mmCIF file of C-alpha atoms in Angstrom:
data_model
loop_
_atom_site.group_PDB
_atom_site.id
_atom_site.type_symbol
_atom_site.label_atom_id
_atom_site.label_comp_id
_atom_site.label_asym_id
_atom_site.label_seq_id
_atom_site.Cartn_x
_atom_site.Cartn_y
_atom_site.Cartn_z
ATOM 1 C CA MET M 2 142.471 81.954 77.678
ATOM 2 C CA PRO M 3 139.221 83.860 78.260
ATOM 3 C CA PHE M 4 137.352 83.500 81.547
ATOM 4 C CA ASP M 5 134.032 81.671 81.664
ATOM 5 C CA LEU M 6 132.262 84.910 82.638
ATOM 6 C CA VAL M 7 133.162 88.560 83.064
ATOM 7 C CA LEU M 8 130.708 90.844 84.847
ATOM 8 C CA ASP M 9 131.531 94.402 83.860
ATOM 9 C CA HIS M 10 130.727 97.794 85.444
ATOM 10 C CA ALA M 11 130.133 96.355 88.925
ATOM 11 C CA LEU M 12 130.112 98.576 92.010
ATOM 12 C CA VAL M 13 131.699 96.839 94.999
ATOM 13 C CA PRO M 14 132.322 99.688 97.509
ATOM 14 C CA ALA M 15 134.426 97.571 99.858
ATOM 15 C CA LEU M 16 136.909 96.879 97.067
ATOM 16 C CA SER M 17 136.967 99.994 94.907
ATOM 17 C CA ASP M 18 135.650 103.543 94.666
ATOM 18 C CA GLY M 19 134.861 102.990 91.004
ATOM 19 C CA PRO M 20 133.412 100.249 88.808
ATOM 20 C CA VAL M 21 135.261 96.961 88.436
ATOM 21 C CA SER M 22 134.980 93.829 86.357
ATOM 22 C CA ILE M 23 134.596 90.461 88.054
ATOM 23 C CA ALA M 24 135.965 87.417 86.258
ATOM 24 C CA VAL M 25 134.722 83.904 86.945
ATOM 25 C CA GLU M 26 136.368 80.593 86.123
ATOM 26 C CA GLU M 27 134.945 77.163 87.027
ATOM 27 C CA GLY M 28 132.388 78.703 89.371
ATOM 28 C CA LEU M 29 134.902 80.725 91.380
ATOM 29 C CA ILE M 30 135.804 84.406 91.322
ATOM 30 C CA ALA M 31 139.138 84.419 89.515
ATOM 31 C CA ALA M 32 139.958 88.129 89.241
ATOM 32 C CA ILE M 33 138.581 91.546 90.184
ATOM 33 C CA GLY M 34 139.867 94.749 88.631
ATOM 34 C CA ALA M 35 139.437 97.564 86.165
ATOM 35 C CA ASP M 36 140.540 95.317 83.300
ATOM 36 C CA VAL M 37 140.492 91.572 83.920
ATOM 37 C CA GLY M 38 140.681 90.469 80.304
ATOM 38 C CA PRO M 39 138.278 88.701 77.972
ATOM 39 C CA GLY M 40 135.453 86.355 78.868
ATOM 40 C CA ARG M 41 133.515 83.755 76.910
ATOM 41 C CA VAL M 42 130.396 85.431 78.299
ATOM 42 C CA HIS M 43 130.138 89.121 79.179
ATOM 43 C CA GLU M 44 127.381 90.543 81.370
ATOM 44 C CA ASP M 45 126.933 94.212 82.239
ATOM 45 C CA ALA M 46 126.070 95.245 85.797
ATOM 46 C CA GLY M 47 125.253 98.705 84.497
ATOM 47 C CA PHE M 48 127.275 100.577 87.115
ATOM 48 C CA SER M 49 125.097 99.026 89.836
ATOM 49 C CA LEU M 50 125.836 97.535 93.249
ATOM 50 C CA VAL M 51 127.012 93.928 93.308
ATOM 51 C CA VAL M 52 126.721 91.956 96.544
ATOM 52 C CA PRO M 53 127.141 88.299 97.398
ATOM 53 C CA GLY M 54 123.872 86.374 97.224
ATOM 54 C CA PHE M 55 121.375 87.147 99.979
ATOM 55 C CA VAL M 56 121.266 84.663 102.871
ATOM 56 C CA ASP M 57 117.981 83.803 104.612
ATOM 57 C CA SER M 58 118.867 82.176 107.907
ATOM 58 C CA HIS M 59 115.295 81.456 109.048
ATOM 59 C CA ILE M 60 112.281 80.590 106.892
ATOM 60 C CA HIS M 61 109.499 77.996 107.082
ATOM 61 C CA LEU M 62 108.994 76.720 103.550
ATOM 62 C CA ASP M 63 106.872 73.781 104.694
ATOM 63 C CA LYS M 64 104.004 75.924 106.011
ATOM 64 C CA ALA M 65 104.138 78.800 103.518
ATOM 65 C CA CYS M 66 101.122 79.898 101.468
ATOM 66 C CA ILE M 67 98.313 78.362 103.547
ATOM 67 C CA LEU M 68 96.510 81.588 104.434
ATOM 68 C CA ASP M 69 93.471 80.745 102.309
ATOM 69 C CA ARG M 70 92.938 77.575 104.380
ATOM 70 C CA CYS M 71 92.989 79.288 107.775
ATOM 71 C CA ARG M 72 89.939 80.135 109.848
ATOM 72 C CA ALA M 73 91.667 82.666 112.085
ATOM 73 C CA GLU M 74 94.774 84.770 112.404
ATOM 74 C CA GLY M 75 95.969 86.956 115.231
ATOM 75 C CA SER M 76 97.887 85.795 118.266
ATOM 76 C CA LEU M 77 100.870 83.475 118.317
ATOM 77 C CA ALA M 78 98.776 80.784 120.017
ATOM 78 C CA GLU M 79 96.126 81.068 117.297
ATOM 79 C CA ALA M 80 98.750 80.816 114.562
ATOM 80 C CA ILE M 81 100.302 77.697 116.114
ATOM 81 C CA GLY M 82 96.834 76.207 116.593
ATOM 82 C CA GLU M 83 95.796 76.838 113.000
ATOM 83 C CA VAL M 84 98.894 75.187 111.573
ATOM 84 C CA ALA M 85 98.552 72.272 113.987
ATOM 85 C CA ARG M 86 94.958 71.792 112.796
ATOM 86 C CA LEU M 87 95.881 71.901 109.130
ATOM 87 C CA LYS M 88 99.183 70.084 108.933
ATOM 88 C CA ALA M 89 97.874 66.639 109.835
ATOM 89 C CA ASP M 90 96.304 66.669 106.362
ATOM 90 C CA PHE M 91 99.335 68.095 104.514
ATOM 91 C CA SER M 92 100.501 65.644 101.882
ATOM 92 C CA GLU M 93 104.130 65.543 100.771
ATOM 93 C CA ALA M 94 103.029 66.721 97.319
ATOM 94 C CA ASP M 95 101.135 69.689 98.773
ATOM 95 C CA ILE M 96 104.089 70.726 100.925
ATOM 96 C CA HIS M 97 106.435 70.398 97.972
ATOM 97 C CA ALA M 98 104.239 72.551 95.709
ATOM 98 C CA ARG M 99 103.820 75.384 98.236
ATOM 99 C CA ALA M 100 107.452 75.289 99.326
ATOM 100 C CA GLU M 101 108.626 75.247 95.710
ATOM 101 C CA ALA M 102 106.573 78.326 94.832
ATOM 102 C CA THR M 103 108.010 80.150 97.840
ATOM 103 C CA LEU M 104 111.558 79.003 97.113
ATOM 104 C CA ARG M 105 111.324 80.240 93.519
ATOM 105 C CA MET M 106 110.104 83.592 94.834
ATOM 106 C CA ALA M 107 113.147 83.808 97.117
ATOM 107 C CA ILE M 108 115.549 82.896 94.316
ATOM 108 C CA LEU M 109 114.094 85.632 92.108
ATOM 109 C CA GLN M 110 114.728 88.111 94.943
ATOM 110 C CA GLY M 111 118.426 87.214 94.966
ATOM 111 C CA THR M 112 118.511 84.732 97.853
ATOM 112 C CA MET M 113 121.172 82.083 97.296
ATOM 113 C CA ARG M 114 121.573 80.409 100.684
ATOM 114 C CA ILE M 115 118.655 79.428 102.912
ATOM 115 C CA ARG M 116 118.102 77.728 106.237
ATOM 116 C CA THR M 117 114.561 76.383 106.234
ATOM 117 C CA HIS M 118 112.954 74.957 109.335
ATOM 118 C CA ALA M 119 110.928 71.763 108.977
ATOM 119 C CA GLU M 120 108.345 70.798 111.574
ATOM 120 C CA ILE M 121 108.738 67.254 112.872
ATOM 121 C CA ASP M 122 106.080 65.801 115.150
ATOM 122 C CA THR M 123 103.516 63.007 115.388
ATOM 123 C CA ARG M 124 101.032 64.973 113.259
ATOM 124 C CA ILE M 125 103.165 65.669 110.187
ATOM 125 C CA GLY M 126 105.762 62.933 110.597
ATOM 126 C CA LEU M 127 108.598 63.296 108.068
ATOM 127 C CA ARG M 128 106.434 64.394 105.109
ATOM 128 C CA GLY M 129 107.594 68.008 105.238
ATOM 129 C CA PHE M 130 111.213 67.021 105.705
ATOM 130 C CA HIS M 131 111.140 64.683 102.715
ATOM 131 C CA ALA M 132 109.475 67.316 100.514
ATOM 132 C CA LEU M 133 112.188 69.821 101.421
ATOM 133 C CA GLN M 134 114.925 67.282 100.741
ATOM 134 C CA ARG M 135 113.614 66.955 97.173
ATOM 135 C CA LEU M 136 113.671 70.738 96.754
ATOM 136 C CA LYS M 137 117.201 70.879 98.113
ATOM 137 C CA ARG M 138 118.328 68.521 95.349
ATOM 138 C CA ASP M 139 116.216 69.991 92.548
ATOM 139 C CA TYR M 140 117.191 73.627 93.135
ATOM 140 C CA ALA M 141 120.877 73.186 93.963
ATOM 141 C CA PHE M 142 121.670 75.008 90.704
ATOM 142 C CA ALA M 143 120.290 78.249 92.167
ATOM 143 C CA VAL M 144 120.322 78.018 95.972
ATOM 144 C CA ASP M 145 122.077 76.177 98.793
ATOM 145 C CA LEU M 146 119.287 74.920 101.046
ATOM 146 C CA GLU M 147 119.885 73.540 104.521
ATOM 147 C CA ILE M 148 117.119 71.917 106.555
ATOM 148 C CA CYS M 149 116.694 72.389 110.299
ATOM 149 C CA VAL M 150 114.304 69.846 111.810
ATOM 150 C CA PHE M 151 112.489 70.944 114.962
ATOM 151 C CA PRO M 152 109.432 70.114 117.136
ATOM 152 C CA GLN M 153 107.052 73.098 116.800
ATOM 153 C CA GLU M 154 104.460 71.535 119.123
ATOM 154 C CA GLY M 155 106.900 70.621 121.869
ATOM 155 C CA LEU M 156 109.084 67.600 122.497
ATOM 156 C CA THR M 157 108.620 66.193 126.001
ATOM 157 C CA ASN M 158 104.840 66.594 125.699
ATOM 158 C CA ASP M 159 104.629 64.849 122.291
ATOM 159 C CA PRO M 160 105.627 61.183 122.725
ATOM 160 C CA GLY M 161 107.201 59.925 119.530
ATOM 161 C CA ALA M 162 108.420 63.314 118.328
ATOM 162 C CA GLU M 163 111.948 62.723 119.603
ATOM 163 C CA ASP M 164 112.248 59.443 117.723
ATOM 164 C CA LEU M 165 111.084 61.206 114.548
ATOM 165 C CA LEU M 166 113.660 63.959 115.054
ATOM 166 C CA ILE M 167 116.397 61.368 115.445
ATOM 167 C CA LYS M 168 115.188 59.553 112.313
ATOM 168 C CA ALA M 169 115.274 62.820 110.324
ATOM 169 C CA CYS M 170 118.818 63.477 111.539
ATOM 170 C CA SER M 171 119.865 59.985 110.515
ATOM 171 C CA GLU M 172 118.347 60.664 107.062
ATOM 172 C CA GLY M 173 120.432 63.768 106.465
ATOM 173 C CA ALA M 174 118.946 66.764 108.278
ATOM 174 C CA ASP M 175 121.514 69.555 108.257
ATOM 175 C CA LEU M 176 120.859 70.732 111.808
ATOM 176 C CA VAL M 177 118.398 70.357 114.663
ATOM 177 C CA GLY M 178 116.270 72.982 116.371
ATOM 178 C CA GLY M 179 113.908 73.469 119.263
ATOM 179 C CA CYS M 180 110.954 75.496 120.444
ATOM 180 C CA PRO M 181 111.064 75.503 124.246
ATOM 181 C CA TYR M 182 108.147 77.916 124.750
ATOM 182 C CA THR M 183 105.670 75.305 123.438
ATOM 183 C CA ASP M 184 107.044 72.530 125.654
ATOM 184 C CA SER M 185 105.739 71.506 129.061
ATOM 185 C CA ASP M 186 109.380 71.163 130.198
ATOM 186 C CA PRO M 187 111.368 73.805 128.288
ATOM 187 C CA GLU M 188 114.758 73.196 129.891
ATOM 188 C CA GLU M 189 114.486 69.449 129.364
ATOM 189 C CA GLN M 190 113.729 70.077 125.698
ATOM 190 C CA ILE M 191 116.831 72.273 125.412
ATOM 191 C CA ALA M 192 118.955 69.529 126.978
ATOM 192 C CA ARG M 193 117.537 66.847 124.672
ATOM 193 C CA ILE M 194 118.028 68.944 121.530
ATOM 194 C CA PHE M 195 121.687 69.428 122.443
ATOM 195 C CA ALA M 196 122.004 65.680 123.072
ATOM 196 C CA ILE M 197 120.734 65.005 119.544
ATOM 197 C CA ALA M 198 123.087 67.661 118.170
ATOM 198 C CA ARG M 199 126.049 66.007 119.883
ATOM 199 C CA ARG M 200 125.017 62.560 118.678
ATOM 200 C CA PHE M 201 124.951 63.673 115.024
ATOM 201 C CA ASP M 202 127.481 66.535 115.290
ATOM 202 C CA LEU M 203 124.931 69.133 114.157
ATOM 203 C CA ASP M 204 124.489 72.850 114.733
ATOM 204 C CA VAL M 205 121.457 74.007 116.734
ATOM 205 C CA ASP M 206 118.805 76.664 116.072
ATOM 206 C CA PHE M 207 116.126 77.515 118.656
ATOM 207 C CA HIS M 208 112.901 79.502 118.495
ATOM 208 C CA ILE M 209 112.850 81.174 121.919
ATOM 209 C CA ASP M 210 111.416 83.956 124.062
ATOM 210 C CA PHE M 211 108.594 84.803 121.676
ATOM 211 C CA ASP M 212 106.645 87.186 123.908
ATOM 212 C CA LEU M 213 107.065 90.537 125.669
ATOM 213 C CA ASP M 214 107.338 89.416 129.304
ATOM 214 C CA PRO M 215 110.870 90.335 130.450
ATOM 215 C CA SER M 216 110.474 88.699 133.866
ATOM 216 C CA TRP M 217 111.799 85.343 132.598
ATOM 217 C CA THR M 218 113.845 84.069 129.675
ATOM 218 C CA HIS M 219 115.171 80.842 128.192
ATOM 219 C CA LEU M 220 118.331 82.625 127.058
ATOM 220 C CA ASP M 221 120.083 81.637 130.279
ATOM 221 C CA ALA M 222 119.450 77.931 129.679
ATOM 222 C CA VAL M 223 120.462 78.075 125.993
ATOM 223 C CA ILE M 224 123.683 79.973 126.728
ATOM 224 C CA ALA M 225 124.616 77.736 129.649
ATOM 225 C CA THR M 226 123.922 74.541 127.677
ATOM 226 C CA THR M 227 125.880 75.869 124.689
ATOM 227 C CA GLU M 228 128.919 76.416 126.893
ATOM 228 C CA LEU M 229 128.439 73.119 128.731
ATOM 229 C CA ASN M 230 128.500 71.196 125.438
ATOM 230 C CA GLY M 231 131.300 73.215 123.858
ATOM 231 C CA TRP M 232 128.956 74.287 121.054
ATOM 232 C CA GLU M 233 130.145 77.911 120.886
ATOM 233 C CA GLY M 234 129.712 79.303 117.371
ATOM 234 C CA ARG M 235 127.242 76.563 116.472
ATOM 235 C CA VAL M 236 124.034 77.844 118.032
ATOM 236 C CA ALA M 237 121.448 80.393 116.883
ATOM 237 C CA VAL M 238 118.274 81.686 118.501
ATOM 238 C CA GLY M 239 115.343 83.184 116.629
ATOM 239 C CA HIS M 240 112.745 85.808 117.614
ATOM 240 C CA VAL M 241 113.952 86.607 121.188
ATOM 241 C CA THR M 242 111.331 89.368 121.244
ATOM 242 C CA LYS M 243 111.684 89.630 125.030
ATOM 243 C CA LEU M 244 114.859 91.622 124.382
ATOM 244 C CA SER M 245 112.695 94.422 122.976
ATOM 245 C CA ALA M 246 110.942 94.680 126.358
ATOM 246 C CA MET M 247 114.118 94.810 128.443
ATOM 247 C CA PRO M 248 115.862 98.015 129.586
ATOM 248 C CA PRO M 249 119.188 98.888 127.885
ATOM 249 C CA GLU M 250 121.396 97.615 130.682
ATOM 250 C CA ARG M 251 119.775 94.178 130.608
ATOM 251 C CA VAL M 252 120.005 94.011 126.814
ATOM 252 C CA ALA M 253 123.708 94.863 127.151
ATOM 253 C CA PHE M 254 124.096 92.092 129.759
ATOM 254 C CA TYR M 255 122.639 89.451 127.438
ATOM 255 C CA ALA M 256 124.470 90.837 124.411
ATOM 256 C CA ALA M 257 127.782 90.309 126.195
ATOM 257 C CA ARG M 258 126.832 86.765 127.188
ATOM 258 C CA LEU M 259 125.598 85.881 123.688
ATOM 259 C CA ALA M 260 128.775 87.237 122.123
ATOM 260 C CA ARG M 261 130.994 85.384 124.599
ATOM 261 C CA ALA M 262 129.126 82.084 124.037
ATOM 262 C CA GLY M 263 129.061 82.512 120.258
ATOM 263 C CA VAL M 264 125.263 82.283 120.155
ATOM 264 C CA ALA M 265 123.887 84.095 117.099
ATOM 265 C CA VAL M 266 120.532 85.884 116.964
ATOM 266 C CA THR M 267 118.041 85.937 114.105
ATOM 267 C CA VAL M 268 115.381 88.651 114.185
ATOM 268 C CA LEU M 269 112.224 88.133 112.132
ATOM 269 C CA PRO M 270 110.919 91.678 111.632
ATOM 270 C CA ALA M 271 107.702 90.958 109.719
ATOM 271 C CA THR M 272 106.439 88.140 111.958
ATOM 272 C CA ASP M 273 107.568 89.714 115.220
ATOM 273 C CA LEU M 274 105.964 93.052 114.362
ATOM 274 C CA PHE M 275 102.751 91.349 113.256
ATOM 275 C CA LEU M 276 102.307 89.071 116.282
ATOM 276 C CA MET M 277 103.677 91.025 119.228
ATOM 277 C CA GLY M 278 101.675 93.514 121.309
ATOM 278 C CA ARG M 279 98.279 92.293 120.183
ATOM 279 C CA GLY M 280 96.894 92.579 123.704
ATOM 280 C CA ARG M 281 97.333 96.349 123.650
ATOM 281 C CA ASP M 282 94.744 98.771 122.297
ATOM 282 C CA HIS M 283 97.075 101.790 122.360
ATOM 283 C CA SER M 284 100.819 102.495 122.558
ATOM 284 C CA VAL M 285 101.342 99.117 120.913
ATOM 285 C CA PRO M 286 104.998 97.991 121.246
ATOM 286 C CA ARG M 287 106.925 97.037 118.134
ATOM 287 C CA GLY M 288 108.145 93.817 119.747
ATOM 288 C CA VAL M 289 111.249 93.442 117.564
ATOM 289 C CA ALA M 290 114.597 92.648 119.205
ATOM 290 C CA PRO M 291 117.296 95.343 118.733
ATOM 291 C CA ALA M 292 119.518 93.481 116.291
ATOM 292 C CA HIS M 293 121.668 96.529 115.524
ATOM 293 C CA LEU M 294 122.541 96.970 119.213
ATOM 294 C CA LEU M 295 123.364 93.277 119.591
ATOM 295 C CA ALA M 296 125.520 93.380 116.471
ATOM 296 C CA GLY M 297 127.315 96.425 117.844
ATOM 297 C CA ALA M 298 128.169 94.374 120.928
ATOM 298 C CA GLY M 299 129.731 91.594 118.855
ATOM 299 C CA VAL M 300 126.760 89.256 118.441
ATOM 300 C CA THR M 301 126.325 87.715 115.000
ATOM 301 C CA CYS M 302 122.870 88.908 113.935
ATOM 302 C CA SER M 303 120.663 88.282 110.951
ATOM 303 C CA LEU M 304 117.324 89.523 109.657
ATOM 304 C CA ALA M 305 115.208 86.844 108.007
ATOM 305 C CA THR M 306 111.843 86.088 106.411
ATOM 306 C CA ASN M 307 110.364 83.471 108.771
ATOM 307 C CA ASN M 308 106.872 82.979 107.319
ATOM 308 C CA VAL M 309 105.126 83.841 104.067
ATOM 309 C CA MET M 310 101.358 84.009 103.547
ATOM 310 C CA ASN M 311 100.289 82.065 106.623
ATOM 311 C CA PRO M 312 98.745 82.997 110.003
ATOM 312 C CA PHE M 313 102.147 83.865 111.464
ATOM 313 C CA THR M 314 102.788 86.386 108.660
ATOM 314 C CA PRO M 315 99.917 86.930 106.199
ATOM 315 C CA PHE M 316 102.076 88.645 103.586
ATOM 316 C CA GLY M 317 105.569 88.501 102.077
ATOM 317 C CA ASP M 318 107.498 88.404 98.818
ATOM 318 C CA CYS M 319 110.736 86.815 100.129
ATOM 319 C CA SER M 320 112.723 90.006 99.520
ATOM 320 C CA LEU M 321 115.465 90.190 102.121
ATOM 321 C CA ASN M 322 116.279 93.743 101.052
ATOM 322 C CA ARG M 323 112.682 94.644 101.909
ATOM 323 C CA MET M 324 113.191 92.945 105.301
ATOM 324 C CA ALA M 325 116.328 95.033 105.866
ATOM 325 C CA ASN M 326 114.343 98.180 105.066
ATOM 326 C CA LEU M 327 111.487 97.108 107.355
ATOM 327 C CA TYR M 328 113.920 96.605 110.212
ATOM 328 C CA ALA M 329 115.503 100.019 109.602
ATOM 329 C CA ASN M 330 112.034 101.565 109.869
ATOM 330 C CA ILE M 331 111.142 99.657 113.034
ATOM 331 C CA ALA M 332 114.471 100.500 114.709
ATOM 332 C CA GLN M 333 114.280 104.114 113.462
ATOM 333 C CA LEU M 334 117.650 103.944 111.745
ATOM 334 C CA SER M 335 118.692 106.612 109.265
ATOM 335 C CA ARG M 336 122.504 106.887 109.191
ATOM 336 C CA LYS M 337 124.276 105.425 106.191
ATOM 337 C CA ALA M 338 126.337 103.155 108.416
ATOM 338 C CA ASP M 339 123.188 101.757 110.044
ATOM 339 C CA MET M 340 121.567 101.153 106.663
ATOM 340 C CA ALA M 341 124.688 99.341 105.503
ATOM 341 C CA LEU M 342 124.543 97.233 108.688
ATOM 342 C CA CYS M 343 120.980 96.228 107.812
ATOM 343 C CA LEU M 344 122.219 94.985 104.434
ATOM 344 C CA ASP M 345 125.059 93.184 106.221
ATOM 345 C CA MET M 346 122.451 91.393 108.348
ATOM 346 C CA VAL M 347 120.923 89.811 105.234
ATOM 347 C CA THR M 348 124.277 88.953 103.639
ATOM 348 C CA HIS M 349 127.556 88.544 105.531
ATOM 349 C CA GLN M 350 126.204 88.094 109.068
ATOM 350 C CA PRO M 351 123.699 85.310 108.275
ATOM 351 C CA ALA M 352 126.431 83.678 106.182
ATOM 352 C CA ARG M 353 128.594 83.702 109.310
ATOM 353 C CA LEU M 354 125.664 82.385 111.384
ATOM 354 C CA MET M 355 125.234 79.498 108.934
ATOM 355 C CA ARG M 356 129.019 78.945 108.806
ATOM 356 C CA CYS M 357 129.054 79.343 105.028
ATOM 357 C CA GLU M 358 132.516 78.800 103.584
ATOM 358 C CA GLY M 359 133.940 81.129 100.954
ATOM 359 C CA TYR M 360 131.216 83.728 101.160
ATOM 360 C CA GLY M 361 131.689 87.199 99.704
ATOM 361 C CA ILE M 362 132.944 89.064 96.640
ATOM 362 C CA ALA M 363 136.598 88.033 96.774
ATOM 363 C CA VAL M 364 139.012 86.103 94.577
ATOM 364 C CA GLY M 365 138.778 82.382 95.272
ATOM 365 C CA ASN M 366 135.213 82.455 96.589
ATOM 366 C CA PRO M 367 132.216 80.904 94.830
ATOM 367 C CA ALA M 368 130.823 83.383 92.296
ATOM 368 C CA ASP M 369 127.433 83.846 93.982
ATOM 369 C CA MET M 370 126.562 87.426 93.015
ATOM 370 C CA VAL M 371 123.493 89.647 92.906
ATOM 371 C CA VAL M 372 123.238 92.922 90.993
ATOM 372 C CA ILE M 373 121.070 95.528 92.758
ATOM 373 C CA ASP M 374 119.738 98.693 91.113
ATOM 374 C CA ALA M 375 121.601 100.961 93.556
ATOM 375 C CA LYS M 376 124.899 102.810 93.913
ATOM 376 C CA GLY M 377 125.759 101.669 97.451
ATOM 377 C CA GLU M 378 124.629 99.591 100.431
ATOM 378 C CA ALA M 379 122.723 102.367 102.209
ATOM 379 C CA ASP M 380 121.036 103.408 98.984
ATOM 380 C CA ALA M 381 119.945 99.819 98.337
ATOM 381 C CA VAL M 382 118.248 99.493 101.716
ATOM 382 C CA ALA M 383 116.743 102.980 101.854
ATOM 383 C CA ARG M 384 114.992 102.568 98.495
ATOM 384 C CA ILE M 385 114.352 98.817 98.691
ATOM 385 C CA ALA M 386 116.202 98.808 95.393
ATOM 386 C CA PRO M 387 115.196 95.871 93.184
ATOM 387 C CA VAL M 388 117.576 93.114 92.205
ATOM 388 C CA LEU M 389 118.383 92.988 88.501
ATOM 389 C CA MET M 390 120.155 89.666 87.999
ATOM 390 C CA GLY M 391 121.913 86.890 89.855
ATOM 391 C CA PHE M 392 124.707 84.379 89.276
ATOM 392 C CA LYS M 393 125.080 81.129 91.188
ATOM 393 C CA ARG M 394 128.627 79.794 90.937
ATOM 394 C CA GLY M 395 129.093 82.036 87.924
ATOM 395 C CA VAL M 396 126.018 80.854 86.030
ATOM 396 C CA LYS M 397 123.194 83.334 85.499
ATOM 397 C CA THR M 398 120.090 82.029 87.257
ATOM 398 C CA PHE M 399 117.627 84.929 86.911
ATOM 399 C CA ASP M 400 117.207 88.443 85.645
ATOM 400 C CA ARG M 401 114.703 91.196 86.347
ATOM 401 C CA PRO M 402 115.113 94.030 83.833
ATOM 402 C CA ARG M 403 114.927 97.587 85.115
ATOM 403 C CA ALA M 404 111.468 99.126 84.961
ATOM 404 C CA ARG M 405 111.179 101.450 81.990
ATOM 405 C CA LEU M 406 108.927 104.471 81.713
ATOM 406 C CA ILE M 407 107.321 104.663 78.288
ATOM 407 C CA GLU M 408 106.700 108.295 77.465
ATOM 408 C CA PRO M 409 104.172 109.352 74.841
ATOM 409 C CA THR M 410 105.558 110.049 71.398
ATOM 410 C CA SER M 411 104.786 113.321 69.743
ATOM 411 C CA ALA M 412 102.385 113.203 66.812
#
């Protein structure tokens, strides 16, 4: 019997030095080889790189595309203030429309698994969460969306926010997060977020250490509380820009502790580069945590989008390959192995962070595949090679034909 789909002329360097065909049956990869047999549908990868779908482990769909409503942009405090001012008037329909436009952009860039954060507080209530739940259902054909509810404005200093968080968790939130640096009692917030996580058996994702002052850090409290609760392998931290301001030996110290506690790190290159170091008028620091060094020490690390067209990040096209390239530039990476690691940090490593089951181009795994106009991983990142087509569980969900130069014809 023919397979449901056969993708021919695919380059999968980890599996073969030459092109292979990938057969799909009932949404799963059924065979990989030079000749897998017939398929009801044949697609041609065109001797291009095939990778598992991109994974965005940290994005804020609920506050995307609001730049035209903002009065100011600049510092982190200004960005938080602008969103706080605006979001009290966000309707569920408005959030849904902006988030949907952003989600479609991500899908067309080859992203197939996403962790979106949803702000929960007494200003926005559950409107953003409910809008994202609708998107999760409506776009399940193209992307697996998980929702992390968190209190952007603080928890202990916002009476009622904790009850709303608990309500969101009872209504199906996929995980719970925190933002200790906006709280009047950061360590108490960390403790309460873990208590909610234990109550609902949820993973945890914190925004932490979003500045360049290395004299203090909330990493100690997050690591200690992770170990205290037995939540190793279930915790992630985002930003952690303080690590970029620490000397190598201190970075190595925290890398070892993060790896031992199973706490993953998500670096947000575009946002962190845009917001950090704004108080300097020369020798401005990059302010981006050294993800490649952490990964080399055994920490699960990802590179992610964070914000799109808002005061935190007034640009973005949701291309994770572009984010990998941006990070390589910031970290001054040029070796092929380092470029390949950058691609790994938008594919396999965030999949591990999100505890995705059956991820990767392998027999038996879901057939979530993206064709990139490149010959290898390093080439893809170095050139920000465009994606050409994608398959979610073996069904084609988008295509982007190669650009074609039209030369003049002779008279």
